[in-house]
Amino acid sequence: MAKKLVIGNWKMNPSGVAQAVRLIRAIGKGVRRYKKAEVAVALPHAFLHLKLPSSLRKGAQDLFYGKGGAFTGEVSGGMVKNLGARYVLVGHSERRALGDTEEIVNRKMRAAIAAGLVPVLCVGETARDGESHYLHRVKEELKSALKRLSRAALARVVVAYEPVWAIGEKAKGALPPEEALHMNLFIRKAFSDVAGEQAARKLKVLYGGSVTPANAGAFLAEGKMDGILVGRESLDSKRFLAIVRAAHLAR
Ligand code: PEP
């Protein structure tokens, strides 16, 4: 059985390199006990140069789609890859809120693949409605992000379902875990329309949004999620490790 994947999204934290190193050490040491989970940390670009222990994979939180040149302030997929990253988040709702359109998300997906990275495509509705319009939104986000990706590229994609209303400090709470299975199947079906059934069966679908040590296991067991994308709780090594433990124990 494939290992569950847990990715910590540190967002724009911590403020200093010494704290980042301490957090990496604590998490890196702790995850050695949980070999049945794959664990990555999506670091701010400022910390991507840090060496990670072999128990941890490196991820980035964003990339730019240009290969190089006059793009002040941007970081290319090649740069991220050269710093040792395997994963890169693409289309996180906080990036979309800062201006990443569906066209930009698609260009970033293609740039991530071209750089040899594994894109973790974040999709999710901003709000729920009684008429299931939100499902249409999720499908559209998914399909537009996957445009012009080859079969080989599609086989590398990881999808993180992150309902925006469930993310971060202002969250209204996590998705009820019993609804996670529905969203998991819905995303897999939409992915299969683009990539084919075989690729959809192999697709890793993660859940993100207010995951805690108390509810992580339910998303993996009841929701049959292939992993978890963790925001706030990834900055507290003990709580993050408790989520990793749930992934290690999940069947
Ligand atoms: C996120 O921002 O990707 C996220 C999952 O945040 P949180 O866990 O803090 O809700």
Coordinates of C-alpha atoms and ligand atoms in Angstrom, one line a residue:
M1 CA 0.0 0.0 0.0
A2 CA 1.3 3.5 -0.9
K3 CA 2.5 5.7 1.9
K4 CA 0.3 8.5 2.9
L5 CA 1.8 11.9 2.1
V6 CA 1.8 14.7 4.7
I7 CA 3.0 18.1 3.6
G8 CA 3.4 21.0 6.0
N9 CA 2.8 24.4 4.5
W10 CA 4.8 26.9 6.6
K11 CA 3.4 29.8 4.6
M12 CA 5.4 33.0 5.5
N13 CA 6.8 31.5 8.7
P14 CA 9.0 31.5 10.8
S15 CA 10.6 34.9 10.8
G16 CA 14.2 33.8 11.2
V17 CA 16.5 31.1 9.9
A18 CA 17.5 29.8 13.4
Q19 CA 13.8 29.0 14.2
A20 CA 13.4 27.3 10.8
V21 CA 16.5 25.1 11.5
R22 CA 15.1 24.2 14.9
L23 CA 11.7 23.3 13.4
I24 CA 13.3 21.2 10.7
R25 CA 15.5 19.3 13.2
A26 CA 12.5 18.6 15.5
I27 CA 10.3 17.4 12.7
G28 CA 13.1 15.5 10.9
K29 CA 14.0 13.6 14.1
G30 CA 10.4 12.8 15.0
V31 CA 9.3 11.5 11.6
R32 CA 11.9 8.8 11.7
R33 CA 9.5 6.8 13.9
Y34 CA 6.8 7.0 11.3
K35 CA 8.2 5.2 8.3
K36 CA 4.8 4.4 6.8
A37 CA 4.2 8.1 6.0
E38 CA 6.0 10.3 3.5
V39 CA 6.6 13.8 4.9
A40 CA 7.5 17.0 3.2
V41 CA 7.7 20.6 4.3
A42 CA 6.8 23.4 1.9
L43 CA 9.3 26.1 2.9
P44 CA 9.3 29.8 2.2
H45 CA 11.7 30.5 -0.7
A46 CA 14.0 32.2 1.9
F47 CA 14.7 28.8 3.6
L48 CA 14.8 26.5 0.5
H49 CA 18.6 26.4 0.7
L50 CA 18.5 24.7 4.1
K51 CA 19.6 21.1 4.2
L52 CA 16.9 18.7 5.3
P53 CA 17.4 15.4 7.1
S54 CA 16.9 12.3 4.8
S55 CA 13.6 11.6 6.6
L56 CA 12.0 14.8 5.1
R57 CA 11.3 15.9 1.6
K58 CA 11.6 19.5 0.6
G59 CA 8.8 21.4 -1.0
A60 CA 8.3 25.0 -2.2
Q61 CA 5.1 27.1 -1.8
D62 CA 5.1 28.6 -5.3
L63 CA 7.2 29.1 -8.4
F64 CA 7.2 31.5 -11.4
Y65 CA 6.5 30.2 -14.9
G66 CA 9.4 32.0 -16.6
K67 CA 12.6 30.1 -17.0
G68 CA 14.8 33.1 -16.2
G69 CA 15.4 36.7 -17.0
A70 CA 13.8 40.0 -16.2
F71 CA 11.2 38.9 -13.6
T72 CA 12.1 40.9 -10.5
G73 CA 11.2 39.1 -7.3
E74 CA 10.3 35.8 -8.9
V75 CA 11.8 32.3 -8.4
S76 CA 11.8 29.8 -11.3
G77 CA 11.0 26.1 -11.1
G78 CA 14.6 25.3 -12.1
M79 CA 15.9 27.3 -9.1
V80 CA 13.5 25.5 -6.7
K81 CA 14.6 22.2 -8.1
N82 CA 18.3 23.0 -7.9
L83 CA 17.7 23.7 -4.2
G84 CA 16.6 20.2 -3.7
A85 CA 12.8 20.5 -3.8
R86 CA 10.7 17.6 -4.9
Y87 CA 7.2 19.2 -4.4
V88 CA 5.8 22.6 -5.2
L89 CA 2.4 23.9 -4.2
V90 CA 0.6 25.4 -7.2
G91 CA -2.6 27.4 -7.1
H92 CA -2.8 27.7 -3.3
S93 CA -5.9 29.8 -2.5
E94 CA -3.7 32.4 -0.8
R95 CA -1.7 32.8 -4.1
R96 CA -5.0 32.9 -6.1
A97 CA -6.2 35.7 -3.7
L98 CA -3.0 37.6 -4.5
G99 CA -3.7 37.4 -8.2
D100 CA -2.9 34.0 -9.6
T101 CA -5.5 33.5 -12.3
E102 CA -6.5 30.1 -13.8
E103 CA -4.2 30.9 -16.8
I104 CA -1.3 31.6 -14.4
V105 CA -1.9 28.5 -12.4
N106 CA -1.9 26.4 -15.6
R107 CA 1.4 28.1 -16.7
K108 CA 2.9 27.3 -13.2
M109 CA 1.8 23.7 -13.5
R110 CA 3.6 23.3 -16.8
A111 CA 6.7 25.1 -15.5
A112 CA 6.8 22.8 -12.4
I113 CA 6.6 19.7 -14.6
A114 CA 9.2 21.1 -17.0
A115 CA 11.6 21.7 -14.1
G116 CA 11.1 18.0 -12.9
L117 CA 9.1 19.0 -9.8
V118 CA 5.9 17.3 -8.5
P119 CA 3.2 19.9 -8.6
V120 CA 0.7 19.8 -5.7
L121 CA -2.3 21.5 -7.3
C122 CA -4.5 23.1 -4.8
V123 CA -8.2 23.4 -5.7
G124 CA -11.3 24.3 -3.6
E125 CA -14.4 26.4 -3.4
T126 CA -14.5 29.6 -1.5
A127 CA -18.0 28.9 -0.2
R128 CA -20.6 26.1 -0.2
D129 CA -24.1 26.6 -1.7
G130 CA -27.2 24.6 -1.6
E131 CA -27.2 23.8 -5.4
S132 CA -23.8 22.2 -5.8
H133 CA -22.4 25.1 -7.9
Y134 CA -19.3 24.7 -5.8
L135 CA -18.7 21.3 -7.4
H136 CA -18.7 23.0 -10.8
R137 CA -16.1 25.5 -9.5
V138 CA -13.8 22.8 -8.2
K139 CA -14.0 20.9 -11.5
E140 CA -13.3 24.1 -13.5
E141 CA -10.2 24.9 -11.4
L142 CA -9.0 21.3 -11.8
K143 CA -9.5 21.1 -15.6
S144 CA -8.1 24.6 -16.4
A145 CA -5.0 23.8 -14.3
L146 CA -4.4 20.6 -16.2
K147 CA -4.8 22.0 -19.7
R148 CA -2.0 21.2 -22.2
L149 CA -0.3 18.7 -19.8
S150 CA 0.9 15.5 -21.5
R151 CA -0.1 12.1 -20.2
A152 CA 3.3 11.7 -18.6
A153 CA 3.0 15.1 -16.9
L154 CA -0.5 14.2 -15.6
A155 CA 0.8 11.1 -14.0
R156 CA 3.1 13.3 -11.8
V157 CA 0.4 15.6 -10.5
V158 CA -0.8 15.5 -6.9
V159 CA -4.1 17.3 -6.1
A160 CA -4.9 18.9 -2.7
Y161 CA -8.5 19.6 -2.1
E162 CA -8.6 22.6 0.2
P163 CA -12.0 24.2 0.6
V164 CA -11.1 27.9 1.1
W165 CA -13.6 28.4 3.9
A166 CA -11.8 25.7 5.9
I167 CA -8.3 27.2 5.6
G168 CA -6.4 29.3 8.0
E169 CA -7.2 31.6 11.0
K170 CA -10.6 32.7 9.6
A171 CA -11.7 29.1 8.9
K172 CA -15.2 28.1 9.7
G173 CA -13.8 24.7 10.8
A174 CA -12.7 21.7 8.8
L175 CA -14.8 19.8 6.2
P176 CA -16.7 17.1 8.0
P177 CA -14.6 14.0 7.3
E178 CA -17.6 12.1 6.0
E179 CA -17.8 14.6 3.1
A180 CA -14.2 14.1 2.3
L181 CA -14.8 10.8 0.6
H182 CA -17.4 12.4 -1.7
M183 CA -14.9 15.1 -2.7
N184 CA -12.2 12.6 -3.1
L185 CA -14.3 10.6 -5.6
F186 CA -15.6 13.7 -7.3
I187 CA -12.0 15.0 -7.9
R188 CA -10.8 11.6 -9.1
K189 CA -13.7 11.4 -11.6
A190 CA -13.0 14.9 -12.9
F191 CA -9.3 14.0 -13.2
S192 CA -10.2 10.8 -15.0
D193 CA -12.1 12.9 -17.7
V194 CA -8.8 14.6 -18.5
A195 CA -6.1 12.0 -17.7
G196 CA -7.9 8.7 -18.1
E197 CA -9.1 6.1 -15.6
Q198 CA -5.7 4.5 -15.0
A199 CA -4.1 7.8 -14.1
A200 CA -7.1 8.7 -11.9
R201 CA -6.8 5.5 -10.0
K202 CA -3.1 6.3 -9.2
L203 CA -3.8 10.0 -8.4
K204 CA -2.9 11.1 -4.9
V205 CA -5.7 13.3 -3.5
L206 CA -4.8 15.2 -0.3
Y207 CA -7.1 17.1 2.0
G208 CA -6.2 20.4 3.6
G209 CA -8.1 22.9 5.8
S210 CA -8.0 23.0 9.6
V211 CA -6.5 19.5 10.0
T212 CA -5.5 18.8 13.6
P213 CA -4.2 15.7 15.4
A214 CA -7.8 15.0 16.4
N215 CA -9.3 14.9 12.9
A216 CA -6.4 13.8 10.7
G217 CA -7.1 10.1 11.0
A218 CA -10.7 10.5 10.0
F219 CA -9.8 12.2 6.7
L220 CA -7.4 9.4 5.9
A221 CA -9.7 6.5 7.0
E222 CA -13.3 7.7 6.2
G223 CA -12.3 10.1 3.5
K224 CA -9.8 7.6 2.0
M225 CA -7.5 10.6 1.4
D226 CA -4.0 9.8 0.2
G227 CA -2.6 12.4 2.5
I228 CA -2.9 15.8 4.2
L229 CA -1.8 19.3 3.5
V230 CA -1.3 21.0 6.9
G231 CA -1.0 24.7 7.4
R232 CA -1.0 26.2 11.0
E233 CA -0.3 22.9 12.7
S234 CA 2.8 22.3 10.7
L235 CA 4.6 25.1 12.7
D236 CA 4.2 23.2 16.0
S237 CA 6.5 20.1 15.7
K238 CA 4.6 18.1 18.4
R239 CA 1.2 18.6 16.8
F240 CA 2.5 18.2 13.2
L241 CA 4.2 14.9 14.3
A242 CA 0.9 13.7 15.8
I243 CA -0.7 14.3 12.3
V244 CA 2.2 12.3 10.7
R245 CA 1.6 9.5 13.3
A246 CA -2.1 9.4 12.1
A247 CA -0.8 9.0 8.6
H248 CA 1.6 6.3 9.6
L249 CA -1.1 4.3 11.3
A250 CA -3.7 4.8 8.5
R251 CA -4.7 1.9 6.4
Ligands
PEP1 C1 -3.3 25.6 4.0 O1 -3.2 26.8 4.0 O2 -2.9 24.9 3.0 C2 -3.9 25.0 5.2 C3 -4.3 23.7 5.0 O3 -4.1 25.7 6.3 P1 -4.7 25.3 7.7 O4 -4.2 23.9 8.0 O5 -4.0 26.3 8.7 O6 -6.1 25.5 7.7

